[in-house]
mmCIF file of C-alpha atoms in Angstrom:
data_model
loop_
_atom_site.group_PDB
_atom_site.id
_atom_site.type_symbol
_atom_site.label_atom_id
_atom_site.label_comp_id
_atom_site.label_asym_id
_atom_site.label_seq_id
_atom_site.Cartn_x
_atom_site.Cartn_y
_atom_site.Cartn_z
ATOM 1 C CA MET A 1 20.028 -19.903 -97.556
ATOM 2 C CA SER A 2 19.034 -17.175 -95.112
ATOM 3 C CA GLN A 3 21.616 -14.645 -93.973
ATOM 4 C CA HIS A 4 22.857 -14.754 -90.384
ATOM 5 C CA PHE A 5 21.594 -11.797 -88.357
ATOM 6 C CA LEU A 6 25.077 -10.641 -87.351
ATOM 7 C CA LEU A 7 26.057 -10.427 -91.032
ATOM 8 C CA SER A 8 23.033 -8.330 -91.981
ATOM 9 C CA ALA A 9 22.670 -4.553 -92.114
ATOM 10 C CA ALA A 10 20.111 -4.750 -89.288
ATOM 11 C CA ALA A 11 22.938 -5.630 -86.895
ATOM 12 C CA ARG A 12 24.833 -2.433 -87.760
ATOM 13 C CA THR A 13 22.794 0.527 -86.551
ATOM 14 C CA LEU A 14 25.568 2.692 -85.069
ATOM 15 C CA SER A 15 29.142 3.436 -86.095
ATOM 16 C CA LEU A 16 32.063 5.473 -84.811
ATOM 17 C CA LYS A 17 31.714 7.674 -87.897
ATOM 18 C CA GLU A 18 28.143 8.498 -86.903
ATOM 19 C CA ILE A 19 29.132 9.245 -83.302
ATOM 20 C CA TYR A 20 31.853 11.709 -84.219
ATOM 21 C CA ARG A 21 29.837 13.212 -87.055
ATOM 22 C CA GLY A 22 27.033 13.970 -84.569
ATOM 23 C CA GLY A 23 29.450 15.843 -82.358
ATOM 24 C CA GLU A 24 29.586 16.642 -78.655
ATOM 25 C CA ASP A 25 26.114 18.189 -78.437
ATOM 26 C CA LYS A 26 24.360 15.128 -79.831
ATOM 27 C CA ALA A 27 26.340 12.795 -77.560
ATOM 28 C CA TYR A 28 25.540 15.014 -74.558
ATOM 29 C CA ALA A 29 21.838 14.926 -75.426
ATOM 30 C CA MET A 30 21.946 11.112 -75.478
ATOM 31 C CA PHE A 31 23.566 11.051 -72.037
ATOM 32 C CA ARG A 32 20.823 13.340 -70.723
ATOM 33 C CA LYS A 33 17.977 11.247 -72.128
ATOM 34 C CA LEU A 34 19.378 8.021 -70.712
ATOM 35 C CA ARG A 35 20.157 9.602 -67.331
ATOM 36 C CA TRP A 36 16.675 11.083 -66.933
ATOM 37 C CA PRO A 37 14.377 8.988 -69.172
ATOM 38 C CA GLN A 38 11.238 9.846 -67.132
ATOM 39 C CA THR A 39 11.597 13.552 -67.940
ATOM 40 C CA ASP A 40 12.927 13.081 -71.493
ATOM 41 C CA GLY A 41 16.332 14.469 -70.564
ATOM 42 C CA GLU A 42 15.191 17.316 -68.324
ATOM 43 C CA ALA A 43 17.475 17.525 -65.293
ATOM 44 C CA VAL A 44 16.422 16.029 -61.969
ATOM 45 C CA CYS A 45 18.402 16.940 -58.853
ATOM 46 C CA PRO A 46 20.176 13.814 -57.530
ATOM 47 C CA ARG A 47 20.118 15.207 -53.999
ATOM 48 C CA CYS A 48 16.499 16.266 -53.427
ATOM 49 C CA GLY A 49 14.717 14.973 -56.554
ATOM 50 C CA CYS A 50 13.523 18.422 -57.620
ATOM 51 C CA ILE A 51 12.753 18.775 -61.341
ATOM 52 C CA ASP A 52 13.192 22.567 -61.396
ATOM 53 C CA SER A 53 16.732 23.711 -62.045
ATOM 54 C CA TYR A 54 18.802 26.380 -63.738
ATOM 55 C CA GLU A 55 20.996 25.249 -66.618
ATOM 56 C CA ILE A 56 24.569 26.544 -66.571
ATOM 57 C CA SER A 57 25.171 26.006 -70.269
ATOM 58 C CA THR A 58 28.780 27.231 -70.288
ATOM 59 C CA ARG A 59 29.815 24.389 -68.007
ATOM 60 C CA ARG A 60 27.132 21.796 -68.882
ATOM 61 C CA LYS A 61 25.922 21.893 -65.280
ATOM 62 C CA PHE A 62 22.656 22.498 -63.445
ATOM 63 C CA LYS A 63 21.701 24.261 -60.216
ATOM 64 C CA CYS A 64 18.687 22.991 -58.328
ATOM 65 C CA LYS A 65 16.072 25.656 -57.491
ATOM 66 C CA GLY A 66 15.095 23.742 -54.360
ATOM 67 C CA CYS A 67 18.345 22.898 -52.555
ATOM 68 C CA HIS A 68 20.741 24.973 -54.715
ATOM 69 C CA HIS A 69 22.911 21.911 -55.333
ATOM 70 C CA GLN A 70 25.035 22.040 -58.479
ATOM 71 C CA PHE A 71 25.256 18.841 -60.491
ATOM 72 C CA SER A 72 26.012 17.513 -63.959
ATOM 73 C CA VAL A 73 24.509 14.774 -66.098
ATOM 74 C CA THR A 74 27.087 12.287 -64.753
ATOM 75 C CA SER A 75 26.907 13.307 -61.064
ATOM 76 C CA GLY A 76 26.231 10.306 -58.852
ATOM 77 C CA THR A 77 26.767 7.837 -61.694
ATOM 78 C CA ILE A 78 29.638 5.552 -62.536
ATOM 79 C CA PHE A 79 30.979 8.364 -64.784
ATOM 80 C CA ALA A 80 31.114 10.865 -61.899
ATOM 81 C CA SER A 81 34.093 13.271 -61.993
ATOM 82 C CA ARG A 82 34.732 12.368 -65.622
ATOM 83 C CA LYS A 83 37.022 14.545 -67.727
ATOM 84 C CA MET A 84 36.619 12.722 -71.030
ATOM 85 C CA ALA A 85 34.434 14.222 -73.750
ATOM 86 C CA PHE A 86 30.976 12.708 -74.204
ATOM 87 C CA THR A 87 31.787 11.679 -77.780
ATOM 88 C CA ASP A 88 34.871 9.776 -76.603
ATOM 89 C CA MET A 89 32.934 7.969 -73.855
ATOM 90 C CA LEU A 90 30.204 7.054 -76.331
ATOM 91 C CA ALA A 91 32.831 5.880 -78.818
ATOM 92 C CA ALA A 92 34.482 3.758 -76.115
ATOM 93 C CA ILE A 93 31.150 2.055 -75.415
ATOM 94 C CA CYS A 94 30.601 1.479 -79.145
ATOM 95 C CA ILE A 95 34.060 -0.076 -79.527
ATOM 96 C CA THR A 96 33.432 -2.281 -76.489
ATOM 97 C CA VAL A 97 30.117 -3.698 -77.720
ATOM 98 C CA ASN A 98 31.385 -4.111 -81.286
ATOM 99 C CA ALA A 99 34.207 -6.361 -80.030
ATOM 100 C CA ALA A 100 32.350 -9.638 -79.595
ATOM 101 C CA LYS A 101 35.184 -11.109 -77.525
ATOM 102 C CA GLY A 102 36.296 -7.949 -75.789
ATOM 103 C CA VAL A 103 38.915 -5.339 -76.560
ATOM 104 C CA SER A 104 42.201 -4.817 -74.754
ATOM 105 C CA MET A 105 42.651 -1.631 -72.757
ATOM 106 C CA LEU A 106 45.804 -0.832 -74.741
ATOM 107 C CA GLN A 107 43.899 -0.991 -78.014
ATOM 108 C CA LEU A 108 41.050 1.076 -76.576
ATOM 109 C CA SER A 109 43.479 3.750 -75.387
ATOM 110 C CA ARG A 110 44.869 3.989 -78.928
ATOM 111 C CA ASP A 111 41.436 4.064 -80.554
ATOM 112 C CA ILE A 112 40.100 6.989 -78.492
ATOM 113 C CA ASP A 113 43.518 8.610 -77.873
ATOM 114 C CA CYS A 114 43.684 8.504 -74.084
ATOM 115 C CA GLN A 115 46.091 7.181 -71.484
ATOM 116 C CA TYR A 116 46.165 3.457 -70.778
ATOM 117 C CA LYS A 117 45.162 4.163 -67.172
ATOM 118 C CA THR A 118 42.046 6.003 -68.360
ATOM 119 C CA ALA A 119 41.036 3.159 -70.688
ATOM 120 C CA PHE A 120 41.699 0.588 -67.936
ATOM 121 C CA VAL A 121 39.422 2.254 -65.384
ATOM 122 C CA LEU A 122 36.742 3.130 -67.960
ATOM 123 C CA SER A 123 36.567 -0.471 -69.174
ATOM 124 C CA HIS A 124 36.239 -1.827 -65.652
ATOM 125 C CA LYS A 125 33.556 0.711 -64.783
ATOM 126 C CA LEU A 126 31.544 -0.486 -67.784
ATOM 127 C CA ARG A 127 32.013 -4.122 -66.708
ATOM 128 C CA GLU A 128 30.786 -3.260 -63.230
ATOM 129 C CA ALA A 129 27.663 -1.650 -64.693
ATOM 130 C CA LEU A 130 27.008 -4.688 -66.915
ATOM 131 C CA ALA A 131 27.319 -7.057 -63.963
ATOM 132 C CA ALA A 132 24.738 -5.053 -62.013
ATOM 133 C CA GLU A 133 22.005 -5.913 -64.539
ATOM 134 C CA SER A 134 21.847 -9.564 -63.458
ATOM 135 C CA LYS A 135 22.815 -9.116 -59.790
ATOM 136 C CA GLY A 136 20.442 -10.966 -57.469
ATOM 137 C CA ARG A 137 18.629 -12.693 -60.351
ATOM 138 C CA THR A 138 17.147 -16.166 -59.844
ATOM 139 C CA LEU A 139 17.127 -18.526 -62.824
ATOM 140 C CA ASP A 140 14.305 -20.915 -63.637
ATOM 141 C CA GLY A 141 13.201 -23.111 -66.531
ATOM 142 C CA GLU A 142 16.057 -25.208 -67.926
ATOM 143 C CA VAL A 143 19.448 -24.235 -66.519
ATOM 144 C CA GLU A 144 22.848 -25.570 -67.555
ATOM 145 C CA VAL A 145 25.763 -25.505 -65.110
ATOM 146 C CA ASP A 146 29.468 -26.102 -65.603
ATOM 147 C CA GLY A 147 32.847 -24.828 -64.484
ATOM 148 C CA ALA A 148 36.075 -23.892 -66.252
ATOM 149 C CA TYR A 149 39.572 -23.143 -64.979
ATOM 150 C CA PHE A 150 41.318 -19.862 -65.760
ATOM 151 C CA GLY A 151 44.793 -18.571 -64.962
ATOM 152 C CA GLY A 152 47.562 -20.196 -62.970
ATOM 153 C CA HIS A 153 49.737 -21.060 -65.973
ATOM 154 C CA ILE A 154 53.220 -22.223 -64.956
ATOM 155 C CA ARG A 155 55.843 -21.612 -67.580
ATOM 156 C CA PRO A 156 58.075 -24.697 -68.014
ATOM 157 C CA ALA A 157 61.799 -24.321 -67.466
ATOM 158 C CA ASN A 158 64.007 -24.132 -70.536
ATOM 159 C CA ASN A 159 66.144 -27.177 -69.705
ATOM 160 C CA ALA A 160 64.443 -30.536 -69.278
ATOM 161 C CA GLU A 161 66.352 -31.347 -66.069
ATOM 162 C CA ASN A 162 64.961 -28.200 -64.406
ATOM 163 C CA ARG A 163 61.309 -28.885 -65.215
ATOM 164 C CA VAL A 164 58.832 -29.869 -62.506
ATOM 165 C CA ASP A 165 55.483 -31.622 -62.494
ATOM 166 C CA ARG A 166 53.171 -28.629 -62.884
ATOM 167 C CA ARG A 167 50.156 -30.681 -61.804
ATOM 168 C CA LYS A 168 51.325 -30.919 -58.184
ATOM 169 C CA ALA A 169 49.929 -28.522 -55.587
ATOM 170 C CA GLU A 170 53.374 -27.412 -54.345
ATOM 171 C CA HIS A 171 54.196 -26.098 -57.810
ATOM 172 C CA GLN A 172 50.988 -24.096 -58.292
ATOM 173 C CA THR A 173 51.073 -20.297 -58.377
ATOM 174 C CA GLY A 174 47.883 -19.791 -56.372
ATOM 175 C CA THR A 175 46.313 -17.672 -59.127
ATOM 176 C CA ARG A 176 44.195 -20.374 -60.743
ATOM 177 C CA ARG A 177 40.448 -19.840 -60.389
ATOM 178 C CA VAL A 178 37.270 -21.571 -61.494
ATOM 179 C CA VAL A 179 34.450 -19.757 -63.243
ATOM 180 C CA VAL A 180 31.192 -21.538 -62.440
ATOM 181 C CA ALA A 181 28.426 -20.450 -64.803
ATOM 182 C CA PHE A 182 24.682 -21.045 -64.756
ATOM 183 C CA ARG A 183 23.036 -20.492 -68.122
ATOM 184 C CA GLN A 184 19.279 -20.360 -68.469
ATOM 185 C CA ARG A 185 18.198 -21.601 -71.880
ATOM 186 C CA LYS A 186 16.735 -18.637 -73.770
ATOM 187 C CA GLY A 187 17.619 -16.539 -70.735
ATOM 188 C CA ARG A 188 20.506 -15.108 -68.737
ATOM 189 C CA THR A 189 23.971 -16.314 -67.761
ATOM 190 C CA LEU A 190 25.215 -15.963 -64.177
ATOM 191 C CA PRO A 191 28.990 -16.445 -63.697
ATOM 192 C CA PHE A 192 30.817 -16.758 -60.367
ATOM 193 C CA VAL A 193 34.547 -16.954 -59.640
ATOM 194 C CA VAL A 194 35.478 -19.540 -57.013
ATOM 195 C CA ARG A 195 38.420 -21.749 -56.113
ATOM 196 C CA SER A 196 36.690 -25.095 -56.619
ATOM 197 C CA GLU A 197 34.032 -26.217 -59.068
ATOM 198 C CA ALA A 198 32.282 -28.049 -56.235
ATOM 199 C CA GLU A 199 31.330 -24.663 -54.760
ATOM 200 C CA GLY A 200 28.857 -24.404 -57.641
ATOM 201 C CA VAL A 201 26.341 -26.542 -55.710
ATOM 202 C CA GLU A 202 26.035 -23.918 -52.958
ATOM 203 C CA LEU A 203 25.734 -21.212 -55.592
ATOM 204 C CA ALA A 204 22.937 -23.166 -57.274
ATOM 205 C CA MET A 205 21.015 -23.198 -53.999
ATOM 206 C CA GLN A 206 21.191 -19.402 -53.907
ATOM 207 C CA HIS A 207 20.576 -18.493 -57.532
ATOM 208 C CA VAL A 208 18.558 -21.283 -59.208
ATOM 209 C CA SER A 209 14.865 -21.927 -58.545
ATOM 210 C CA ARG A 210 14.033 -25.346 -57.127
ATOM 211 C CA MET A 211 11.420 -25.637 -59.890
ATOM 212 C CA ALA A 212 14.150 -25.441 -62.547
ATOM 213 C CA VAL A 213 15.528 -28.416 -64.478
ATOM 214 C CA MET A 214 19.302 -28.567 -64.140
ATOM 215 C CA HIS A 215 21.725 -29.956 -66.714
ATOM 216 C CA ALA A 216 25.273 -30.909 -65.714
ATOM 217 C CA ASP A 217 28.121 -33.191 -66.726
ATOM 218 C CA GLU A 218 29.188 -36.366 -64.908
ATOM 219 C CA ALA A 219 31.552 -34.707 -62.392
ATOM 220 C CA SER A 220 30.854 -36.277 -58.992
ATOM 221 C CA HIS A 221 30.306 -32.989 -57.131
ATOM 222 C CA TRP A 222 27.172 -32.348 -59.221
ATOM 223 C CA ASP A 223 25.575 -35.464 -57.675
ATOM 224 C CA ARG A 224 24.322 -33.238 -54.832
ATOM 225 C CA LEU A 225 22.070 -31.414 -57.282
ATOM 226 C CA HIS A 226 19.767 -34.435 -57.342
ATOM 227 C CA ASP A 227 18.685 -33.646 -53.770
ATOM 228 C CA GLY A 228 16.939 -30.418 -54.769
ATOM 229 C CA TRP A 229 16.324 -30.394 -58.514
ATOM 230 C CA GLN A 230 15.323 -32.512 -61.441
ATOM 231 C CA VAL A 231 18.690 -33.056 -63.104
ATOM 232 C CA GLY A 232 19.784 -34.218 -66.519
ATOM 233 C CA ARG A 233 23.370 -35.515 -66.821
ATOM 234 C CA ILE A 234 25.632 -35.815 -69.831
ATOM 235 C CA ASN A 235 28.785 -37.958 -69.990
ATOM 236 C CA HIS A 236 31.180 -36.065 -72.267
ATOM 237 C CA SER A 237 33.415 -39.092 -72.692
ATOM 238 C CA GLU A 238 30.543 -40.681 -74.616
ATOM 239 C CA ALA A 239 28.730 -37.739 -76.223
ATOM 240 C CA TYR A 240 28.523 -33.966 -76.114
ATOM 241 C CA SER A 241 24.755 -33.919 -76.526
ATOM 242 C CA THR A 242 21.863 -36.320 -76.095
ATOM 243 C CA PRO A 243 18.091 -35.823 -76.473
ATOM 244 C CA GLU A 244 17.844 -35.879 -72.673
ATOM 245 C CA SER A 245 20.604 -33.444 -71.720
ATOM 246 C CA CYS A 246 23.492 -31.258 -72.832
ATOM 247 C CA THR A 247 25.554 -28.329 -71.564
ATOM 248 C CA ASN A 248 26.369 -26.853 -74.972
ATOM 249 C CA GLN A 249 25.041 -23.372 -74.215
ATOM 250 C CA VAL A 250 27.117 -22.858 -71.096
ATOM 251 C CA GLU A 251 30.101 -24.278 -72.988
ATOM 252 C CA SER A 252 29.465 -21.632 -75.655
ATOM 253 C CA TYR A 253 29.791 -18.978 -72.949
ATOM 254 C CA PHE A 254 33.100 -20.467 -71.785
ATOM 255 C CA SER A 255 34.327 -20.462 -75.380
ATOM 256 C CA ARG A 256 33.721 -16.707 -75.599
ATOM 257 C CA LEU A 257 35.327 -16.054 -72.203
ATOM 258 C CA ARG A 258 38.433 -18.124 -73.038
ATOM 259 C CA ARG A 259 38.950 -16.251 -76.291
ATOM 260 C CA MET A 260 38.444 -12.967 -74.473
ATOM 261 C CA VAL A 261 41.034 -13.793 -71.824
ATOM 262 C CA SER A 262 43.646 -15.495 -73.994
ATOM 263 C CA GLY A 263 43.105 -13.738 -77.313
ATOM 264 C CA GLN A 264 42.493 -10.135 -76.247
ATOM 265 C CA HIS A 265 43.806 -9.582 -72.728
ATOM 266 C CA HIS A 266 46.452 -12.366 -72.603
ATOM 267 C CA HIS A 267 46.512 -12.134 -68.804
ATOM 268 C CA VAL A 268 43.704 -11.457 -66.347
ATOM 269 C CA SER A 269 44.320 -11.051 -62.623
ATOM 270 C CA PRO A 270 42.187 -13.376 -60.470
ATOM 271 C CA ARG A 271 41.250 -10.241 -58.531
ATOM 272 C CA TYR A 272 39.282 -8.927 -61.514
ATOM 273 C CA LEU A 273 38.342 -12.144 -63.316
ATOM 274 C CA HIS A 274 34.737 -11.811 -62.116
ATOM 275 C CA GLN A 275 34.320 -8.592 -64.109
ATOM 276 C CA TYR A 276 35.584 -10.137 -67.347
ATOM 277 C CA ALA A 277 33.294 -13.108 -66.717
ATOM 278 C CA ALA A 278 30.342 -10.738 -66.249
ATOM 279 C CA GLN A 279 31.143 -8.883 -69.472
ATOM 280 C CA ALA A 280 31.356 -12.141 -71.445
ATOM 281 C CA ALA A 281 28.024 -13.237 -69.942
ATOM 282 C CA TRP A 282 26.324 -9.975 -70.897
ATOM 283 C CA MET A 283 27.700 -10.117 -74.443
ATOM 284 C CA GLU A 284 26.610 -13.742 -74.791
ATOM 285 C CA ASP A 285 23.089 -12.989 -73.568
ATOM 286 C CA HIS A 286 22.668 -9.990 -75.912
ATOM 287 C CA ARG A 287 24.497 -11.337 -78.958
ATOM 288 C CA ARG A 288 21.448 -11.070 -81.257
ATOM 289 C CA MET A 289 20.824 -7.349 -80.683
ATOM 290 C CA PRO A 290 21.843 -4.576 -83.125
ATOM 291 C CA ASN A 291 24.967 -2.774 -81.986
ATOM 292 C CA GLY A 292 23.105 0.530 -81.685
ATOM 293 C CA GLU A 293 20.718 -1.007 -79.161
ATOM 294 C CA LEU A 294 23.672 -2.532 -77.319
ATOM 295 C CA VAL A 295 25.315 0.896 -76.994
ATOM 296 C CA HIS A 296 22.096 2.399 -75.627
ATOM 297 C CA ALA A 297 21.685 -0.526 -73.207
ATOM 298 C CA VAL A 298 25.240 -0.232 -71.869
ATOM 299 C CA LEU A 299 24.987 3.542 -71.525
ATOM 300 C CA ALA A 300 21.631 3.256 -69.739
ATOM 301 C CA LEU A 301 23.117 0.753 -67.274
ATOM 302 C CA ALA A 302 26.131 3.003 -66.678
ATOM 303 C CA MET A 303 23.983 6.091 -66.087
ATOM 304 C CA ALA A 304 21.769 4.180 -63.639
ATOM 305 C CA HIS A 305 24.730 2.744 -61.718
ATOM 306 C CA PRO A 306 26.028 4.642 -58.666
ATOM 307 C CA VAL A 307 29.583 5.860 -58.189
ATOM 308 C CA SER A 308 31.995 2.931 -58.240
ATOM 309 C CA ARG A 309 33.689 2.446 -54.883
ATOM 310 C CA ALA A 310 36.161 0.048 -56.451
ATOM 311 C CA TRP A 311 37.216 2.152 -59.436
ATOM 312 C CA LYS A 312 36.813 5.801 -58.454
ATOM 313 C CA GLY A 313 40.313 7.006 -57.582
ATOM 314 C CA TYR A 314 41.783 3.591 -58.450
ATOM 315 C CA TRP A 315 45.169 4.827 -59.682
ATOM 316 C CA GLN A 316 45.522 7.312 -56.837
ATOM 317 C CA ARG A 317 45.227 4.404 -54.391
ATOM 318 C CA GLN A 318 47.881 2.420 -56.251
ATOM 319 C CA THR A 319 50.585 5.045 -55.707
#
């Protein structure tokens, strides 16, 4: 019997021990190479694009010879204005990709010895960078679509006479959302957070090629898909898979996301559910890559992503 890839040594190509053993200089060199891959880590001015600069080694900064602008390796990226050491940021990324179903911000803050607020913002910045990789992508080939409800749990009253019918609209909390996901077989997963699963039809028109073959369950709102696509349907009350159609791969994504939300984070605000959904999609799509390659991929996405308008100065805006 062959060994599963994730259980093999090939899946473990980077560890926290290796990161901290390499030290700050080695981590800094990795940040430089992934920020400026075209010049093999040689600084490029983010303002004028000049490749000639002075290195201020005492402060890990550069001064452009052309426009005299001072910048660092993280200037203009999602890590702009960072105070955390490069080894700690690299370790945080390693911990994040090693956790197949996510890691709570409280646990991350304990692992790298930082404040909860720091771990919270850092984690969301990484999720924003991961989501950017598939932004604007159009899926083709065979695409599965489904929706799943998240949040909105209503705790029942202690005494039976005080309990209400939690299914009724007047007793809802207003925090329940639907994650509609499109999963391309042997391809990418695109998740969207909406209020109704029926909104998935409009999303399909925007993000799925009309040449694709769609697979959906027997929910009536998916009937509209037949007007634009070749569609395979599966009735889950009779079977979960048939030779003609199934939605098992998109259900696998929802399985990961549910365990991430309920098992690791316990509560996710509907305001930020889209970022957790994007992280679960990225992890699902890259699940057969060695963890060292995953760390490099996440860091490369973060260094290519501009300053986050949502997360820069987040806690200052909350006070």
